[in-house]
């Protein structure tokens, strides 16, 4: 059967509109069965034809509702675009979520949903089109359970008037995203890092952990040495941790913080001095902490609200000083023989820290265990021989083909496995 508003042949509609009042009994049922329409559709169209005229039933009616109570008028749309423009001019986030929160905080009567705001901005031509991103439901978040459980420190470069470069160090709390401290310095140095850390500690207490990257000013532990900031923080009992090399996503919260800061600074007058830039950064920290709802926090509250909602983590206990030992005596190096004692064609060379020797623009791997050792290098047109000063051959290679700049020692990469200790029963 065909419903009332389903497409019915215009010829059938015309026949219904002209249906005689004195039609014999059963004619309607027969007509409906032949045309495969319901009796309800027949009488609805017949009723409409009598009330509005035969022409009213020749075309199906639109299904569009007579009124749209949820439709947004032009005034609300213009208001939303104006709020977005004001946020953008202030250097603050101005996406649909930010505009929605701002309109609610302003106490406006009609606040469109975030989906409606996104549609309004697209229609107005002010939306910034971006490629499709991974859905937020696919993100894997990790948040420390309380304020002061972990701080994240990172630096970003900025430019003053005249093209002079400086560095902005930003320190945030992992749990609440609260900006605990910022410092503008001429460069990314250990002294600048200690300054911003001490400033935050004086205002908010000592954190349990400090997360940084592997930069020399922050935590060069992976480079084989202890930095000044690490020593300073560990003296207070703070556990210093780093992200994986070349993995800035570990400090992703701080990286996103830099992006928000730059958007704000781009709308401010270009600072002439470090003091002026510090004042702008301090003003941004106040807005960021107290006025700007954070989309990464539950309920989109401000960082200050999240900071105050949970008790701070217990401060760490300062570690006792480590016992001091005399440094180990360096391994004595064999005294090289004077060049006059060497045979013709033999050179006295020193192995680099990475265990290599360069001969005729080709790097040969000897062994890391021989770093800083003196070795003898004998080379002719066909062979390269590297031996220690006692004459023991360490490496012997044929001359590589042209274009090859590195020759290994045929040993597996990485640390060598330690030799197993003999069993006490053996």
CSV table of C-alpha atoms in Angstrom, one decimal:
chain,number,residue,atom,x,y,z
A,1,UNK,CA,0.0,0.0,0.0
A,2,UNK,CA,1.0,3.6,-0.6
A,3,UNK,CA,0.9,6.0,2.4
A,4,UNK,CA,-0.8,9.5,2.2
A,5,UNK,CA,2.4,11.4,1.5
A,6,UNK,CA,4.1,8.8,-0.6
A,7,UNK,CA,4.3,9.5,-4.3
A,8,UNK,CA,0.9,8.7,-5.8
A,9,UNK,CA,0.4,8.9,-9.5
A,10,UNK,CA,-1.1,12.3,-10.5
A,11,UNK,CA,-3.7,10.5,-12.6
A,12,UNK,CA,-4.9,8.7,-9.5
A,13,UNK,CA,-4.9,11.9,-7.5
A,14,UNK,CA,-7.0,13.6,-10.2
A,15,UNK,CA,-9.5,10.7,-10.2
A,16,UNK,CA,-9.8,11.0,-6.4
A,17,UNK,CA,-10.4,14.8,-6.6
A,18,UNK,CA,-13.2,14.3,-9.1
A,19,UNK,CA,-14.7,11.3,-7.3
A,20,UNK,CA,-18.6,11.5,-7.6
A,21,UNK,CA,-20.6,11.6,-4.4
A,22,UNK,CA,-23.1,9.1,-5.7
A,23,UNK,CA,-20.6,6.4,-6.5
A,24,UNK,CA,-22.0,2.8,-6.0
A,25,UNK,CA,-21.3,0.9,-2.8
A,26,UNK,CA,-17.9,-0.9,-2.9
A,27,UNK,CA,-16.5,1.3,-5.7
A,28,UNK,CA,-13.9,2.9,-3.3
A,29,UNK,CA,-12.6,-0.4,-2.1
A,30,UNK,CA,-12.3,-1.7,-5.7
A,31,UNK,CA,-10.6,1.5,-6.8
A,32,UNK,CA,-8.1,1.4,-3.9
A,33,UNK,CA,-7.3,-2.3,-4.6
A,34,UNK,CA,-6.7,-1.6,-8.3
A,35,UNK,CA,-4.4,1.4,-7.6
A,36,UNK,CA,-2.7,-0.2,-4.6
A,37,UNK,CA,-3.4,2.6,-2.2
A,38,UNK,CA,-5.0,2.5,1.2
A,39,UNK,CA,-8.6,3.6,1.9
A,40,UNK,CA,-7.1,6.0,4.4
A,41,UNK,CA,-5.1,7.7,1.7
A,42,UNK,CA,-8.1,7.9,-0.5
A,43,UNK,CA,-10.4,9.5,2.1
A,44,UNK,CA,-7.5,11.9,3.2
A,45,UNK,CA,-7.1,13.1,-0.3
A,46,UNK,CA,-10.8,13.3,-0.9
A,47,UNK,CA,-11.3,15.3,2.3
A,48,UNK,CA,-8.5,17.7,1.3
A,49,UNK,CA,-10.0,18.1,-2.2
A,50,UNK,CA,-13.3,19.1,-0.8
A,51,UNK,CA,-11.7,21.6,1.7
A,52,UNK,CA,-9.0,23.2,-0.5
A,53,UNK,CA,-10.1,22.4,-4.0
A,54,UNK,CA,-9.1,19.7,-6.5
A,55,UNK,CA,-5.7,21.2,-7.2
A,56,UNK,CA,-4.6,20.8,-3.6
A,57,UNK,CA,-4.2,17.0,-4.0
A,58,UNK,CA,-2.5,16.9,-7.4
A,59,UNK,CA,1.0,17.2,-5.7
A,60,UNK,CA,2.2,15.6,-2.4
A,61,UNK,CA,2.7,18.0,0.5
A,62,UNK,CA,6.2,18.7,1.9
A,63,UNK,CA,7.2,16.9,5.0
A,64,UNK,CA,9.0,19.9,6.3
A,65,UNK,CA,7.7,21.0,9.7
A,66,UNK,CA,5.6,24.2,9.9
A,67,UNK,CA,7.9,25.6,12.5
A,68,UNK,CA,11.5,25.0,13.8
A,69,UNK,CA,11.7,26.0,17.5
A,70,UNK,CA,15.4,25.0,17.7
A,71,UNK,CA,16.4,27.0,14.6
A,72,UNK,CA,18.9,29.8,15.3
A,73,UNK,CA,18.0,33.3,14.2
A,74,UNK,CA,20.5,35.6,12.5
A,75,UNK,CA,21.1,37.6,15.7
A,76,UNK,CA,22.4,34.5,17.6
A,77,UNK,CA,24.6,33.6,14.7
A,78,UNK,CA,26.1,37.1,14.5
A,79,UNK,CA,26.6,37.1,18.3
A,80,UNK,CA,28.5,33.8,18.1
A,81,UNK,CA,30.7,35.1,15.3
A,82,UNK,CA,31.4,38.2,17.3
A,83,UNK,CA,32.4,36.3,20.4
A,84,UNK,CA,34.8,34.1,18.2
A,85,UNK,CA,36.3,37.3,16.7
A,86,UNK,CA,36.9,38.8,20.2
A,87,UNK,CA,38.6,35.6,21.5
A,88,UNK,CA,40.8,35.5,18.4
A,89,UNK,CA,41.7,39.1,18.7
A,90,UNK,CA,42.7,38.5,22.4
A,91,UNK,CA,45.0,35.6,21.3
A,92,UNK,CA,42.8,33.0,23.1
A,93,UNK,CA,41.4,29.7,21.8
A,94,UNK,CA,38.4,30.5,19.6
A,95,UNK,CA,37.1,27.1,18.4
A,96,UNK,CA,33.5,26.0,18.9
A,97,UNK,CA,34.1,24.6,22.4
A,98,UNK,CA,35.9,27.8,23.6
A,99,UNK,CA,33.2,30.0,22.1
A,100,UNK,CA,30.4,27.9,23.7
A,101,UNK,CA,32.1,28.2,27.1
A,102,UNK,CA,32.6,31.9,26.7
A,103,UNK,CA,29.0,32.5,25.7
A,104,UNK,CA,27.8,30.6,28.8
A,105,UNK,CA,30.1,32.5,31.1
A,106,UNK,CA,28.7,35.8,29.6
A,107,UNK,CA,25.2,34.7,30.7
A,108,UNK,CA,23.6,34.8,27.2
A,109,UNK,CA,20.1,33.5,26.9
A,110,UNK,CA,20.6,31.5,23.7
A,111,UNK,CA,23.9,29.5,23.5
A,112,UNK,CA,24.1,27.2,20.5
A,113,UNK,CA,25.7,23.8,20.9
A,114,UNK,CA,29.3,23.2,19.8
A,115,UNK,CA,28.0,21.4,16.7
A,116,UNK,CA,25.8,24.3,15.8
A,117,UNK,CA,28.7,26.8,16.4
A,118,UNK,CA,30.9,24.7,14.1
A,119,UNK,CA,28.2,24.9,11.4
A,120,UNK,CA,27.8,28.7,11.9
A,121,UNK,CA,31.5,29.3,11.6
A,122,UNK,CA,31.7,27.2,8.4
A,123,UNK,CA,28.7,29.1,6.9
A,124,UNK,CA,30.3,32.4,7.9
A,125,UNK,CA,33.6,31.4,6.3
A,126,UNK,CA,35.6,32.0,9.5
A,127,UNK,CA,36.3,28.4,10.4
A,128,UNK,CA,39.8,27.1,10.1
A,129,UNK,CA,39.5,23.9,8.1
A,130,UNK,CA,41.8,21.1,9.4
A,131,UNK,CA,42.4,17.5,8.2
A,132,UNK,CA,40.4,14.9,10.0
A,133,UNK,CA,42.1,14.1,13.3
A,134,UNK,CA,42.2,11.0,15.4
A,135,UNK,CA,39.0,10.9,17.6
A,136,UNK,CA,39.5,11.9,21.1
A,137,UNK,CA,38.2,8.5,22.3
A,138,UNK,CA,41.3,6.9,20.8
A,139,UNK,CA,43.7,9.0,22.9
A,140,UNK,CA,45.5,7.3,25.7
A,141,UNK,CA,45.8,9.7,28.5
A,142,UNK,CA,48.0,9.5,31.6
A,143,UNK,CA,47.5,12.0,34.4
A,144,UNK,CA,49.1,12.0,37.8
A,145,UNK,CA,46.6,11.6,40.6
A,146,UNK,CA,47.3,14.9,42.5
A,147,UNK,CA,48.9,18.3,42.2
A,148,UNK,CA,52.6,18.4,42.8
A,149,UNK,CA,52.9,14.7,42.0
A,150,UNK,CA,54.7,15.6,38.8
A,151,UNK,CA,55.8,18.9,37.1
A,152,UNK,CA,56.7,19.2,33.5
A,153,UNK,CA,59.5,21.7,32.5
A,154,UNK,CA,60.2,22.7,28.9
A,155,UNK,CA,61.6,25.7,27.0
A,156,UNK,CA,60.6,27.3,23.8
A,157,UNK,CA,62.4,29.9,21.7
A,158,UNK,CA,60.9,33.4,21.0
A,159,UNK,CA,62.0,36.5,19.2
A,160,UNK,CA,62.2,40.1,20.5
A,161,UNK,CA,62.3,43.2,18.5
A,162,UNK,CA,65.3,43.4,16.1
A,163,UNK,CA,65.3,39.6,15.7
A,164,UNK,CA,66.9,39.0,19.0
A,165,UNK,CA,66.2,35.5,20.3
A,166,UNK,CA,65.3,34.4,23.8
A,167,UNK,CA,63.9,31.4,25.6
A,168,UNK,CA,60.6,31.1,27.6
A,169,UNK,CA,60.8,28.4,30.2
A,170,UNK,CA,57.4,27.0,31.3
A,171,UNK,CA,56.7,24.8,34.2
A,172,UNK,CA,53.2,23.2,34.6
A,173,UNK,CA,51.6,20.7,36.9
A,174,UNK,CA,50.7,17.4,35.2
A,175,UNK,CA,47.5,16.7,37.2
A,176,UNK,CA,45.8,20.1,36.9
A,177,UNK,CA,47.7,21.7,33.9
A,178,UNK,CA,48.2,24.7,36.3
A,179,UNK,CA,51.1,26.9,35.3
A,180,UNK,CA,53.3,26.9,38.4
A,181,UNK,CA,56.0,29.1,37.0
A,182,UNK,CA,57.4,30.8,33.9
A,183,UNK,CA,60.7,32.5,33.2
A,184,UNK,CA,62.1,34.5,30.3
A,185,UNK,CA,65.9,34.1,29.8
A,186,UNK,CA,68.4,35.0,27.1
A,187,UNK,CA,69.1,31.3,26.5
A,188,UNK,CA,68.2,27.8,27.6
A,189,UNK,CA,70.7,27.3,30.4
A,190,UNK,CA,70.9,25.3,33.6
A,191,UNK,CA,70.8,28.6,35.6
A,192,UNK,CA,67.6,29.7,33.9
A,193,UNK,CA,66.0,26.2,34.6
A,194,UNK,CA,67.0,26.4,38.3
A,195,UNK,CA,65.5,29.9,38.5
A,196,UNK,CA,62.1,28.9,37.2
A,197,UNK,CA,62.1,25.7,39.3
A,198,UNK,CA,63.0,27.7,42.5
A,199,UNK,CA,60.3,30.3,41.7
A,200,UNK,CA,57.7,27.5,41.5
A,201,UNK,CA,58.9,25.7,44.6
A,202,UNK,CA,58.7,29.0,46.6
A,203,UNK,CA,55.1,29.5,45.5
A,204,UNK,CA,53.7,26.0,45.5
A,205,UNK,CA,55.9,23.6,47.4
A,206,UNK,CA,58.3,20.8,46.3
A,207,UNK,CA,57.0,18.3,43.7
A,208,UNK,CA,57.6,14.6,43.9
A,209,UNK,CA,58.8,14.4,40.3
A,210,UNK,CA,60.2,16.6,37.6
A,211,UNK,CA,59.8,15.6,34.0
A,212,UNK,CA,62.0,17.2,31.3
A,213,UNK,CA,63.5,16.4,28.0
A,214,UNK,CA,67.1,15.3,27.6
A,215,UNK,CA,68.5,18.7,26.9
A,216,UNK,CA,71.9,19.7,28.4
A,217,UNK,CA,70.2,22.5,30.4
A,218,UNK,CA,67.6,20.1,31.9
A,219,UNK,CA,68.6,16.5,32.3
A,220,UNK,CA,71.6,15.2,30.4
A,221,UNK,CA,71.7,11.9,32.2
A,222,UNK,CA,71.3,9.9,29.0
A,223,UNK,CA,74.5,11.7,27.8
A,224,UNK,CA,76.5,10.2,30.7
A,225,UNK,CA,76.6,13.2,33.0
A,226,UNK,CA,74.5,14.8,35.8
A,227,UNK,CA,73.2,18.3,35.1
A,228,UNK,CA,73.0,21.2,37.6
A,229,UNK,CA,69.2,21.2,37.6
A,230,UNK,CA,69.1,17.4,38.4
A,231,UNK,CA,71.6,17.8,41.3
A,232,UNK,CA,69.6,20.8,42.6
A,233,UNK,CA,66.2,19.0,42.4
A,234,UNK,CA,67.5,15.7,43.8
A,235,UNK,CA,68.9,17.6,46.8
A,236,UNK,CA,65.3,18.4,47.6
A,237,UNK,CA,64.3,14.8,47.2
A,238,UNK,CA,62.7,15.3,43.8
A,239,UNK,CA,62.8,12.4,41.4
A,240,UNK,CA,64.0,13.6,38.0
A,241,UNK,CA,62.7,11.8,35.0
A,242,UNK,CA,63.0,12.3,31.2
A,243,UNK,CA,61.2,11.2,28.1
A,244,UNK,CA,62.6,9.0,25.4
A,245,UNK,CA,65.0,10.7,23.0
A,246,UNK,CA,63.3,12.3,19.9
A,247,UNK,CA,59.9,11.6,21.5
A,248,UNK,CA,58.5,15.1,22.3
A,249,UNK,CA,55.0,13.6,22.9
A,250,UNK,CA,56.2,12.6,26.4
A,251,UNK,CA,56.1,16.3,27.2
A,252,UNK,CA,53.0,16.8,25.1
A,253,UNK,CA,51.1,18.8,27.7
A,254,UNK,CA,53.9,21.3,27.8
A,255,UNK,CA,54.2,21.4,24.0
A,256,UNK,CA,50.5,22.2,23.8
A,257,UNK,CA,51.0,24.8,26.4
A,258,UNK,CA,53.6,26.5,24.2
A,259,UNK,CA,51.1,26.6,21.3
A,260,UNK,CA,48.5,28.3,23.5
A,261,UNK,CA,51.1,30.8,24.7
A,262,UNK,CA,52.3,31.6,21.1
A,263,UNK,CA,48.7,32.3,20.0
A,264,UNK,CA,48.4,34.8,22.8
A,265,UNK,CA,51.7,36.5,22.3
A,266,UNK,CA,51.1,36.9,18.5
A,267,UNK,CA,48.2,39.3,19.4
A,268,UNK,CA,50.4,41.3,21.7
A,269,UNK,CA,52.9,44.1,20.8
A,270,UNK,CA,56.3,42.6,20.1
A,271,UNK,CA,58.4,42.9,23.3
A,272,UNK,CA,61.6,44.9,23.3
A,273,UNK,CA,63.2,43.5,26.4
A,274,UNK,CA,63.1,40.4,28.5
A,275,UNK,CA,61.3,42.3,31.2
A,276,UNK,CA,58.5,43.3,28.8
A,277,UNK,CA,58.1,39.7,27.6
A,278,UNK,CA,58.1,38.4,31.1
A,279,UNK,CA,55.2,40.7,31.9
A,280,UNK,CA,53.3,39.4,28.9
A,281,UNK,CA,54.0,35.8,29.9
A,282,UNK,CA,52.8,36.5,33.5
A,283,UNK,CA,49.6,38.0,32.2
A,284,UNK,CA,49.0,35.0,30.0
A,285,UNK,CA,49.6,32.6,33.0
A,286,UNK,CA,46.9,34.5,34.9
A,287,UNK,CA,44.4,34.1,32.1
A,288,UNK,CA,45.4,30.5,31.5
A,289,UNK,CA,45.1,29.5,35.1
A,290,UNK,CA,42.0,31.4,36.2
A,291,UNK,CA,39.8,32.4,33.2
A,292,UNK,CA,40.3,29.9,30.4
A,293,UNK,CA,38.4,26.6,30.7
A,294,UNK,CA,40.8,23.8,29.8
A,295,UNK,CA,39.4,21.3,27.3
A,296,UNK,CA,41.8,18.6,28.5
A,297,UNK,CA,40.3,18.6,32.1
A,298,UNK,CA,37.2,16.8,33.1
A,299,UNK,CA,34.2,19.2,33.0
A,300,UNK,CA,36.3,21.8,31.1
A,301,UNK,CA,37.2,23.6,34.3
A,302,UNK,CA,40.1,26.0,34.7
A,303,UNK,CA,43.5,24.8,35.8
A,304,UNK,CA,43.1,26.7,39.1
A,305,UNK,CA,39.8,24.9,39.8
A,306,UNK,CA,41.5,21.5,39.1
A,307,UNK,CA,44.5,22.5,41.3
A,308,UNK,CA,42.3,23.4,44.2
A,309,UNK,CA,39.9,20.4,43.9
A,310,UNK,CA,42.5,17.8,45.0
A,311,UNK,CA,44.9,17.8,48.0
A,312,UNK,CA,48.5,18.2,47.0
A,313,UNK,CA,50.8,15.2,46.9
A,314,UNK,CA,53.1,14.8,50.0
A,315,UNK,CA,56.4,16.6,49.5
A,316,UNK,CA,59.4,14.3,49.1
A,317,UNK,CA,62.1,13.9,51.7
A,318,UNK,CA,65.5,15.4,50.9
A,319,UNK,CA,68.0,12.6,50.2
A,320,UNK,CA,71.1,12.3,52.4
A,321,UNK,CA,74.4,13.2,50.8
A,322,UNK,CA,76.1,10.4,49.1
A,323,UNK,CA,79.5,9.3,50.4
A,324,UNK,CA,82.4,10.8,48.5
A,325,UNK,CA,85.0,8.5,47.0
A,326,UNK,CA,88.2,9.2,45.2
A,327,UNK,CA,87.8,9.0,41.5
A,328,UNK,CA,89.2,5.8,39.9
A,329,UNK,CA,92.7,6.0,38.7
A,330,UNK,CA,92.7,6.2,34.9
A,331,UNK,CA,94.1,3.3,33.0
A,332,UNK,CA,97.7,4.0,32.1
A,333,UNK,CA,98.2,4.5,28.4
A,334,UNK,CA,101.2,2.9,26.7
A,335,UNK,CA,103.8,5.5,25.8
A,336,UNK,CA,103.9,5.8,22.1
A,337,UNK,CA,107.1,5.3,20.3
A,338,UNK,CA,108.6,8.3,18.6
A,339,UNK,CA,107.6,8.7,14.9
A,340,UNK,CA,111.3,8.2,14.0
A,341,UNK,CA,111.1,4.6,15.3
A,342,UNK,CA,108.1,3.6,13.1
A,343,UNK,CA,108.6,1.8,9.8
A,344,UNK,CA,107.9,3.7,6.6
A,345,UNK,CA,104.1,3.7,5.8
A,346,UNK,CA,103.1,3.2,9.4
A,347,UNK,CA,101.3,6.0,11.4
A,348,UNK,CA,100.7,6.4,15.1
A,349,UNK,CA,97.0,7.3,15.7
A,350,UNK,CA,94.6,7.7,18.6
A,351,UNK,CA,91.2,5.9,18.7
A,352,UNK,CA,88.2,8.2,19.1
A,353,UNK,CA,85.7,8.1,21.9
A,354,UNK,CA,83.4,6.1,19.7
A,355,UNK,CA,86.1,3.5,18.9
A,356,UNK,CA,86.9,4.6,15.3
A,357,UNK,CA,89.9,5.6,13.2
A,358,UNK,CA,89.7,7.7,10.0
A,359,UNK,CA,92.0,6.8,7.1
A,360,UNK,CA,91.8,8.5,3.7
A,361,UNK,CA,88.2,9.9,4.4
A,362,UNK,CA,87.0,6.4,5.4
A,363,UNK,CA,86.0,5.7,9.0
A,364,UNK,CA,87.0,2.2,10.4
A,365,UNK,CA,85.5,0.8,13.5
A,366,UNK,CA,88.1,-0.6,15.9
A,367,UNK,CA,86.4,-1.2,19.2
A,368,UNK,CA,84.9,1.1,21.8
A,369,UNK,CA,87.0,-0.7,24.4
A,370,UNK,CA,90.1,0.8,22.7
A,371,UNK,CA,88.8,4.4,23.0
A,372,UNK,CA,91.8,6.8,23.5
A,373,UNK,CA,94.3,4.0,22.9
A,374,UNK,CA,97.2,4.6,20.6
A,375,UNK,CA,97.3,2.3,17.6
A,376,UNK,CA,99.5,1.7,14.6
A,377,UNK,CA,97.9,2.1,11.1
A,378,UNK,CA,99.6,0.6,8.1
A,379,UNK,CA,98.0,1.2,4.7
A,380,UNK,CA,98.8,0.4,1.1
A,381,UNK,CA,96.8,0.3,-2.1
A,382,UNK,CA,95.0,-2.9,-1.2
A,383,UNK,CA,94.8,-3.3,2.6
A,384,UNK,CA,94.3,-1.4,5.9
A,385,UNK,CA,95.9,-2.9,9.0
A,386,UNK,CA,95.3,-1.5,12.5
A,387,UNK,CA,97.3,-2.9,15.4
A,388,UNK,CA,98.1,-1.9,19.0
A,389,UNK,CA,101.5,-0.7,20.0
A,390,UNK,CA,102.6,-4.2,20.9
A,391,UNK,CA,102.0,-5.3,17.3
A,392,UNK,CA,98.8,-7.3,17.8
A,393,UNK,CA,96.5,-6.8,14.8
A,394,UNK,CA,93.1,-5.4,15.9
A,395,UNK,CA,91.5,-4.8,12.5
A,396,UNK,CA,92.5,-5.8,9.0
A,397,UNK,CA,90.3,-4.8,6.0
A,398,UNK,CA,90.8,-4.7,2.2
A,399,UNK,CA,90.5,-1.2,0.7
A,400,UNK,CA,86.7,-0.4,0.4
A,401,UNK,CA,85.2,0.4,-3.0
A,402,UNK,CA,85.0,4.1,-3.9
A,403,UNK,CA,82.0,5.9,-2.2
A,404,UNK,CA,82.1,3.8,1.0
A,405,UNK,CA,82.8,6.0,4.0
A,406,UNK,CA,82.3,3.6,6.9
A,407,UNK,CA,83.6,0.1,7.5
A,408,UNK,CA,82.5,-1.8,10.6
A,409,UNK,CA,84.3,-4.4,12.6
A,410,UNK,CA,81.8,-7.2,12.0
A,411,UNK,CA,80.7,-7.1,15.6
A,412,UNK,CA,77.0,-6.9,16.7
A,413,UNK,CA,75.9,-3.5,17.8
A,414,UNK,CA,75.0,-2.6,21.3
A,415,UNK,CA,76.5,-3.5,24.7
A,416,UNK,CA,78.2,-6.9,24.9
A,417,UNK,CA,76.7,-9.5,27.2
A,418,UNK,CA,78.5,-9.9,30.4
A,419,UNK,CA,80.4,-13.2,30.8
A,420,UNK,CA,78.6,-15.7,33.0
A,421,UNK,CA,80.2,-16.3,36.3
A,422,UNK,CA,81.5,-19.9,36.9
A,423,UNK,CA,79.3,-22.1,39.0
A,424,UNK,CA,80.7,-22.7,42.5
A,425,UNK,CA,80.2,-26.4,41.9
A,426,UNK,CA,82.3,-26.4,38.8
